[in-house]
Amino acid sequence: MKNSSTHQNPPNSRTRAMTKTDSNERITITSTTIPALSETAAKKDVIILPELASLGSGRHAYSSTSISLKKYAEAQVEIDFLTPTNEIYDQRSSAIYLPPILFVAQALIDNQELVKTTLDIIIAFLRASGKPESAPVELSCLVEEKEGTRSVKLDYKGPVDGLSALEAALKEAVRRGN
Amino acid sequence: MEIEFFGSPPFTSQGVVKTCLDYLESACQLNIIVRSSKLQEAKIKQIDQFIAELKTFKRWAIDQEVEQLANELFHFQCFIRSVQSSLETWINIKNSEPESAWHSLMDANEYKDIALRINDYEGIRKHEARLIDARRLLFPENMIFNSPAFRSTIGDCSICGAPFQSCDHIEDFIYSGRLCRRINISIIEANHSAIVKNPRDPRCIMTERSDEDGNMINMLTLESTGEKREKGHKAMHLTGILLATKPLDFD
């Protein structure tokens, strides 16, 4: 086991813009390739992705919070994993690592409130599971620019209550990307 | 099972809660380092018996679907376990076992955090303040920790026993007096470990480091362990805990 103080960056991503809101909060916008969705997954609204660094490996690793988040969210949004999973990737630092989530293009067209609704669900999930408000949250949100091609990716690291500001940042990033 | 602490039937919810409060008070009286080790050790053992009785009432509440009472009893279970772990901290300090004392104190913190999620009042906040003071007074200010990352199996649900991906329970949620956790997890592959100031599990401490001559030093006591490692160029040998696996009582 090697010691490291940084986390892996996903492959095939390039930084498009970075906005820094305050010392505890960081939003990074990049453009990245996304995996092809199966026919079933493409009919969902939100897809839980494995750790992005594991996407190209053929051995997907889902965040340890991903199964509980899916259970919590699926009563309110159509959500599923990209692929079936039997194992998870656990990073035991004080940060809360949420799984990367992909908003499906067609679902965003059908439901303008999807991003806000999903972010509200994630905030409620974190609070209901007793996670400390002081713990930094890490979340990547991907929005399909065109079905099955590239997507805008927003990486967030900051407090739980900062998640609610991501909707505007994502919309702006998508607007600039088009 | 013979009822020792909760009196004779008929039992009432108020009576059971009052017994818990009275017992908590008796345990807290010993929760000061200068109290007799003999009395503290006896209380640590007795708390196990008390919790066993408390759980019979909690199970009754779960069976009867009286969720509020089940959660209230779970609050007392966690609060009393926190005091028990705090008593163990004092005993470990008095026995010159600082690493065990650290672990006990972290157990006390974790039990307290769960108890606080159910009920928040002055008594438990005072207990919390005492734990914070103990951390500050008894242990070094700048400790470093391990934060490992690994692939594991998903495991089973601690509430229903089913494979975790196939049930409806959500990790870290409280269900009728029990905390949902993933259990029976197997680590498939260790990935890396970061050295951090703020770990998820503060039990994962660095325990030993080498000095400039390669002598290993206990990082809590600063005593030499007697072990000598090869000297490295501008490098230090470190020994630490990557994963603490002792289960806490959240059932």
GROMACS .gro file of C-alpha atoms in nm, chain B:
model
  251
  179MET     CA    1  -3.385  -1.358   3.203
  180GLU     CA    2  -3.376  -1.224   3.558
  181ILE     CA    3  -3.445  -0.852   3.582
  182GLU     CA    4  -3.197  -0.690   3.819
  183PHE     CA    5  -3.205  -0.322   3.739
  184PHE     CA    6  -3.556  -0.244   3.620
  185GLY     CA    7  -3.761  -0.370   3.917
  186SER     CA    8  -4.070  -0.585   3.893
  187PRO     CA    9  -4.352  -0.591   3.643
  188PRO     CA   10  -4.572  -0.422   3.538
  189PHE     CA   11  -4.320  -0.211   3.349
  190THR     CA   12  -4.409   0.128   3.211
  191SER     CA   13  -4.223   0.334   2.950
  192GLN     CA   14  -4.175   0.615   3.202
  193GLY     CA   15  -4.044   0.372   3.464
  194VAL     CA   16  -3.795   0.217   3.221
  195VAL     CA   17  -3.670   0.560   3.113
  196LYS     CA   18  -3.638   0.673   3.477
  197THR     CA   19  -3.430   0.364   3.556
  198CYS     CA   20  -3.201   0.450   3.263
  199LEU     CA   21  -3.163   0.809   3.385
  200ASP     CA   22  -3.086   0.697   3.742
  201TYR     CA   23  -2.835   0.441   3.619
  202LEU     CA   24  -2.668   0.696   3.395
  203GLU     CA   25  -2.629   0.928   3.692
  204SER     CA   26  -2.468   0.653   3.900
  205ALA     CA   27  -2.223   0.577   3.616
  206CYS     CA   28  -2.141   0.945   3.562
  207GLN     CA   29  -2.047   0.981   3.930
  208LEU     CA   30  -1.754   0.751   3.859
  209ASN     CA   31  -1.664   0.918   3.531
  210ILE     CA   32  -1.379   1.123   3.676
  211ILE     CA   33  -1.018   1.007   3.664
  212VAL     CA   34  -0.956   1.027   4.042
  213ARG     CA   35  -1.239   0.787   4.128
  214SER     CA   36  -1.140   0.442   4.252
  215SER     CA   37  -1.018   0.213   3.974
  216LYS     CA   38  -1.183  -0.075   4.155
  217LEU     CA   39  -1.523   0.097   4.147
  218GLN     CA   40  -1.473   0.206   3.785
  219GLU     CA   41  -1.382  -0.146   3.673
  220ALA     CA   42  -1.683  -0.289   3.854
  221LYS     CA   43  -1.908  -0.033   3.685
  222ILE     CA   44  -1.762  -0.115   3.343
  223LYS     CA   45  -1.861  -0.481   3.394
  224GLN     CA   46  -2.199  -0.394   3.541
  225ILE     CA   47  -2.284  -0.171   3.244
  226ASP     CA   48  -2.275  -0.479   3.019
  227GLN     CA   49  -2.543  -0.639   3.238
  228PHE     CA   50  -2.747  -0.320   3.244
  229ILE     CA   51  -2.735  -0.285   2.864
  230ALA     CA   52  -2.839  -0.650   2.826
  231GLU     CA   53  -3.151  -0.578   3.034
  232LEU     CA   54  -3.215  -0.250   2.854
  233LYS     CA   55  -3.209  -0.439   2.525
  234THR     CA   56  -3.490  -0.670   2.638
  235PHE     CA   57  -3.711  -0.363   2.673
  236LYS     CA   58  -3.582  -0.225   2.345
  237ARG     CA   59  -3.660  -0.551   2.168
  238TRP     CA   60  -4.010  -0.540   2.317
  239ALA     CA   61  -4.051  -0.185   2.183
  240ILE     CA   62  -3.926  -0.295   1.839
  241ASP     CA   63  -4.163  -0.594   1.835
  242GLN     CA   64  -4.455  -0.372   1.937
  243GLU     CA   65  -4.348  -0.114   1.675
  244VAL     CA   66  -4.316   0.157   1.940
  245GLU     CA   67  -4.037   0.328   1.747
  246GLN     CA   68  -4.011   0.634   1.971
  247LEU     CA   69  -3.945   0.423   2.282
  248ALA     CA   70  -3.703   0.200   2.090
  249ASN     CA   71  -3.507   0.506   1.980
  250GLU     CA   72  -3.514   0.657   2.328
  251LEU     CA   73  -3.374   0.333   2.474
  252PHE     CA   74  -3.113   0.327   2.197
  253HIS     CA   75  -3.015   0.679   2.304
  254PHE     CA   76  -2.957   0.554   2.660
  255GLN     CA   77  -2.774   0.248   2.530
  256CYS     CA   78  -2.531   0.470   2.338
  257PHE     CA   79  -2.499   0.730   2.615
  258ILE     CA   80  -2.426   0.464   2.877
  259ARG     CA   81  -2.183   0.286   2.642
  260SER     CA   82  -2.011   0.622   2.593
  261VAL     CA   83  -1.971   0.659   2.970
  262GLN     CA   84  -1.845   0.300   2.986
  263SER     CA   85  -1.582   0.375   2.721
  264SER     CA   86  -1.490   0.693   2.907
  265LEU     CA   87  -1.439   0.489   3.228
  266GLU     CA   88  -1.216   0.254   3.026
  267THR     CA   89  -1.017   0.558   2.914
  268TRP     CA   90  -0.942   0.649   3.278
  269ILE     CA   91  -0.848   0.291   3.363
  270ASN     CA   92  -0.618   0.269   3.061
  271ILE     CA   93  -0.450   0.596   3.149
  272LYS     CA   94  -0.400   0.481   3.509
  273ASN     CA   95  -0.255   0.153   3.379
  274SER     CA   96  -0.013   0.341   3.148
  275GLU     CA   97  -0.180   0.211   2.832
  276PRO     CA   98  -0.217   0.533   2.631
  277GLU     CA   99  -0.295   0.369   2.298
  278SER     CA  100  -0.582   0.174   2.451
  279ALA     CA  101  -0.692   0.493   2.627
  280TRP     CA  102  -0.703   0.671   2.291
  281HIS     CA  103  -0.916   0.395   2.142
  282SER     CA  104  -1.154   0.399   2.440
  283LEU     CA  105  -1.189   0.775   2.414
  284MET     CA  106  -1.268   0.750   2.042
  285ASP     CA  107  -1.528   0.479   2.119
  286ALA     CA  108  -1.680   0.714   2.379
  287ASN     CA  109  -1.697   0.988   2.116
  288GLU     CA  110  -1.861   0.767   1.857
  289TYR     CA  111  -2.126   0.639   2.100
  290LYS     CA  112  -2.191   0.996   2.213
  291ASP     CA  113  -2.237   1.114   1.853
  292ILE     CA  114  -2.504   0.852   1.789
  293ALA     CA  115  -2.676   0.925   2.121
  294LEU     CA  116  -2.684   1.295   2.028
  295ARG     CA  117  -2.857   1.222   1.699
  296ILE     CA  118  -3.157   1.095   1.896
  297ASN     CA  119  -3.174   1.332   2.193
  298ASP     CA  120  -2.990   1.656   2.261
  299TYR     CA  121  -2.994   1.809   2.609
  300GLU     CA  122  -2.768   1.960   2.870
  301GLY     CA  123  -2.660   1.632   3.030
  302ILE     CA  124  -2.518   1.481   2.713
  303ARG     CA  125  -2.361   1.811   2.608
  304LYS     CA  126  -2.178   1.818   2.945
  305HIS     CA  127  -2.056   1.467   2.876
  306GLU     CA  128  -1.944   1.577   2.529
  307ALA     CA  129  -1.753   1.870   2.680
  308ARG     CA  130  -1.576   1.630   2.916
  309LEU     CA  131  -1.468   1.410   2.626
  310ILE     CA  132  -1.336   1.714   2.439
  311ASP     CA  133  -1.141   1.821   2.749
  312ALA     CA  134  -1.002   1.469   2.790
  313ARG     CA  135  -0.882   1.471   2.430
  314ARG     CA  136  -0.713   1.808   2.481
  315LEU     CA  137  -0.553   1.732   2.817
  316LEU     CA  138  -0.447   1.370   2.775
  317PHE     CA  139  -0.320   1.345   2.419
  318PRO     CA  140  -0.084   1.536   2.190
  319GLU     CA  141  -0.237   1.825   2.001
  320ASN     CA  142  -0.099   1.742   1.657
  321MET     CA  143  -0.159   1.375   1.599
  322ILE     CA  144  -0.142   1.226   1.251
  323PHE     CA  145  -0.362   0.954   1.117
  324ASN     CA  146  -0.400   0.705   0.836
  325SER     CA  147  -0.672   0.738   0.580
  326PRO     CA  148  -0.674   0.417   0.377
  327ALA     CA  149  -0.858   0.350   0.054
  328PHE     CA  150  -0.954   0.000  -0.051
  329ARG     CA  151  -1.188  -0.210  -0.260
  330SER     CA  152  -1.419  -0.428  -0.058
  331THR     CA  153  -1.724  -0.645  -0.089
  332ILE     CA  154  -2.051  -0.465  -0.017
  333GLY     CA  155  -2.138  -0.681   0.282
  334ASP     CA  156  -2.467  -0.745   0.459
  335CYS     CA  157  -2.716  -0.520   0.634
  336SER     CA  158  -2.685  -0.509   1.013
  337ILE     CA  159  -3.061  -0.451   1.046
  338CYS     CA  160  -3.207  -0.734   0.838
  339GLY     CA  161  -2.904  -0.952   0.758
  340ALA     CA  162  -2.973  -0.947   0.384
  341PRO     CA  163  -2.705  -0.859   0.128
  342PHE     CA  164  -2.683  -0.481   0.161
  343GLN     CA  165  -2.752  -0.406  -0.205
  344SER     CA  166  -3.078  -0.600  -0.194
  345CYS     CA  167  -3.253  -0.450   0.111
  346ASP     CA  168  -3.411  -0.110   0.169
  347HIS     CA  169  -3.207  -0.006   0.473
  348ILE     CA  170  -2.968   0.286   0.441
  349GLU     CA  171  -2.626   0.295   0.600
  350ASP     CA  172  -2.596   0.519   0.909
  351PHE     CA  173  -2.972   0.562   0.940
  352ILE     CA  174  -3.135   0.474   1.272
  353TYR     CA  175  -3.417   0.220   1.246
  354SER     CA  176  -3.623   0.158   1.561
  355GLY     CA  177  -3.337   0.168   1.806
  356ARG     CA  178  -3.062   0.027   1.584
  357LEU     CA  179  -2.801   0.183   1.361
  358CYS     CA  180  -2.776   0.046   1.009
  359ARG     CA  181  -2.425  -0.055   0.910
  360ARG     CA  182  -2.272  -0.275   0.647
  361ILE     CA  183  -2.130  -0.586   0.812
  362ASN     CA  184  -1.941  -0.896   0.696
  363ILE     CA  185  -1.728  -0.689   0.461
  364SER     CA  186  -1.416  -0.841   0.307
  365ILE     CA  187  -1.135  -0.626   0.177
  366ILE     CA  188  -1.051  -0.725  -0.177
  367GLU     CA  189  -0.764  -0.493  -0.253
  368ALA     CA  190  -0.580  -0.223  -0.060
  369ASN     CA  191  -0.524   0.080  -0.280
  370HIS     CA  192  -0.335   0.346  -0.088
  371SER     CA  193  -0.322   0.519   0.246
  372ALA     CA  194  -0.290   0.892   0.295
  373ILE     CA  195  -0.141   1.054   0.604
  374VAL     CA  196  -0.397   1.307   0.722
  375LYS     CA  197  -0.482   1.534   1.011
  376ASN     CA  198  -0.855   1.467   0.986
  377PRO     CA  199  -0.933   1.100   0.933
  378ARG     CA  200  -1.272   0.936   0.917
  379ASP     CA  201  -1.165   0.694   1.189
  380PRO     CA  202  -0.940   0.861   1.448
  381ARG     CA  203  -0.843   0.520   1.581
  382CYS     CA  204  -0.613   0.487   1.279
  383ILE     CA  205  -0.320   0.660   1.444
  384MET     CA  206   0.049   0.652   1.368
  385THR     CA  207   0.191   0.465   1.665
  386GLU     CA  208   0.570   0.465   1.613
  387ARG     CA  209   0.832   0.663   1.424
  388SER     CA  210   1.206   0.623   1.387
  389ASP     CA  211   1.456   0.879   1.514
  390GLU     CA  212   1.767   0.985   1.322
  391ASP     CA  213   1.949   0.668   1.433
  392GLY     CA  214   1.669   0.436   1.328
  393ASN     CA  215   1.541   0.371   1.681
  394MET     CA  216   1.163   0.331   1.687
  395ILE     CA  217   0.986   0.571   1.923
  396ASN     CA  218   0.632   0.537   2.058
  397MET     CA  219   0.455   0.849   1.934
  398LEU     CA  220   0.233   0.881   2.240
  399THR     CA  221   0.482   0.811   2.520
  400LEU     CA  222   0.799   0.914   2.331
  401GLU     CA  223   0.968   0.605   2.481
  402SER     CA  224   1.194   0.391   2.267
  403THR     CA  225   1.027   0.064   2.174
  404GLY     CA  226   1.364  -0.114   2.162
  405GLU     CA  227   1.329  -0.185   1.791
  406LYS     CA  228   1.590  -0.050   1.551
  407ARG     CA  229   1.531  -0.004   1.178
  408GLU     CA  230   1.771   0.068   0.896
  409LYS     CA  231   1.854   0.438   0.869
  410GLY     CA  232   1.709   0.602   0.561
  411HIS     CA  233   1.831   0.910   0.374
  412LYS     CA  234   1.605   1.192   0.489
  413ALA     CA  235   1.334   0.932   0.545
  414MET     CA  236   1.153   0.813   0.851
  415HIS     CA  237   1.003   0.475   0.936
  416LEU     CA  238   0.644   0.496   1.051
  417THR     CA  239   0.420   0.232   1.202
  418GLY     CA  240   0.049   0.287   1.236
  419ILE     CA  241  -0.300   0.145   1.238
  420LEU     CA  242  -0.460   0.130   0.894
  421LEU     CA  243  -0.797  -0.011   0.987
  422ALA     CA  244  -0.963  -0.049   1.328
  423THR     CA  245  -1.210  -0.334   1.321
  424LYS     CA  246  -1.348  -0.355   1.676
  425PRO     CA  247  -1.727  -0.342   1.639
  426LEU     CA  248  -1.924  -0.104   1.857
  427ASP     CA  249  -2.259  -0.198   2.006
  428PHE     CA  250  -2.519  -0.033   1.785
  429ASP     CA  251  -2.762  -0.329   1.771
   0.00000   0.00000   0.00000
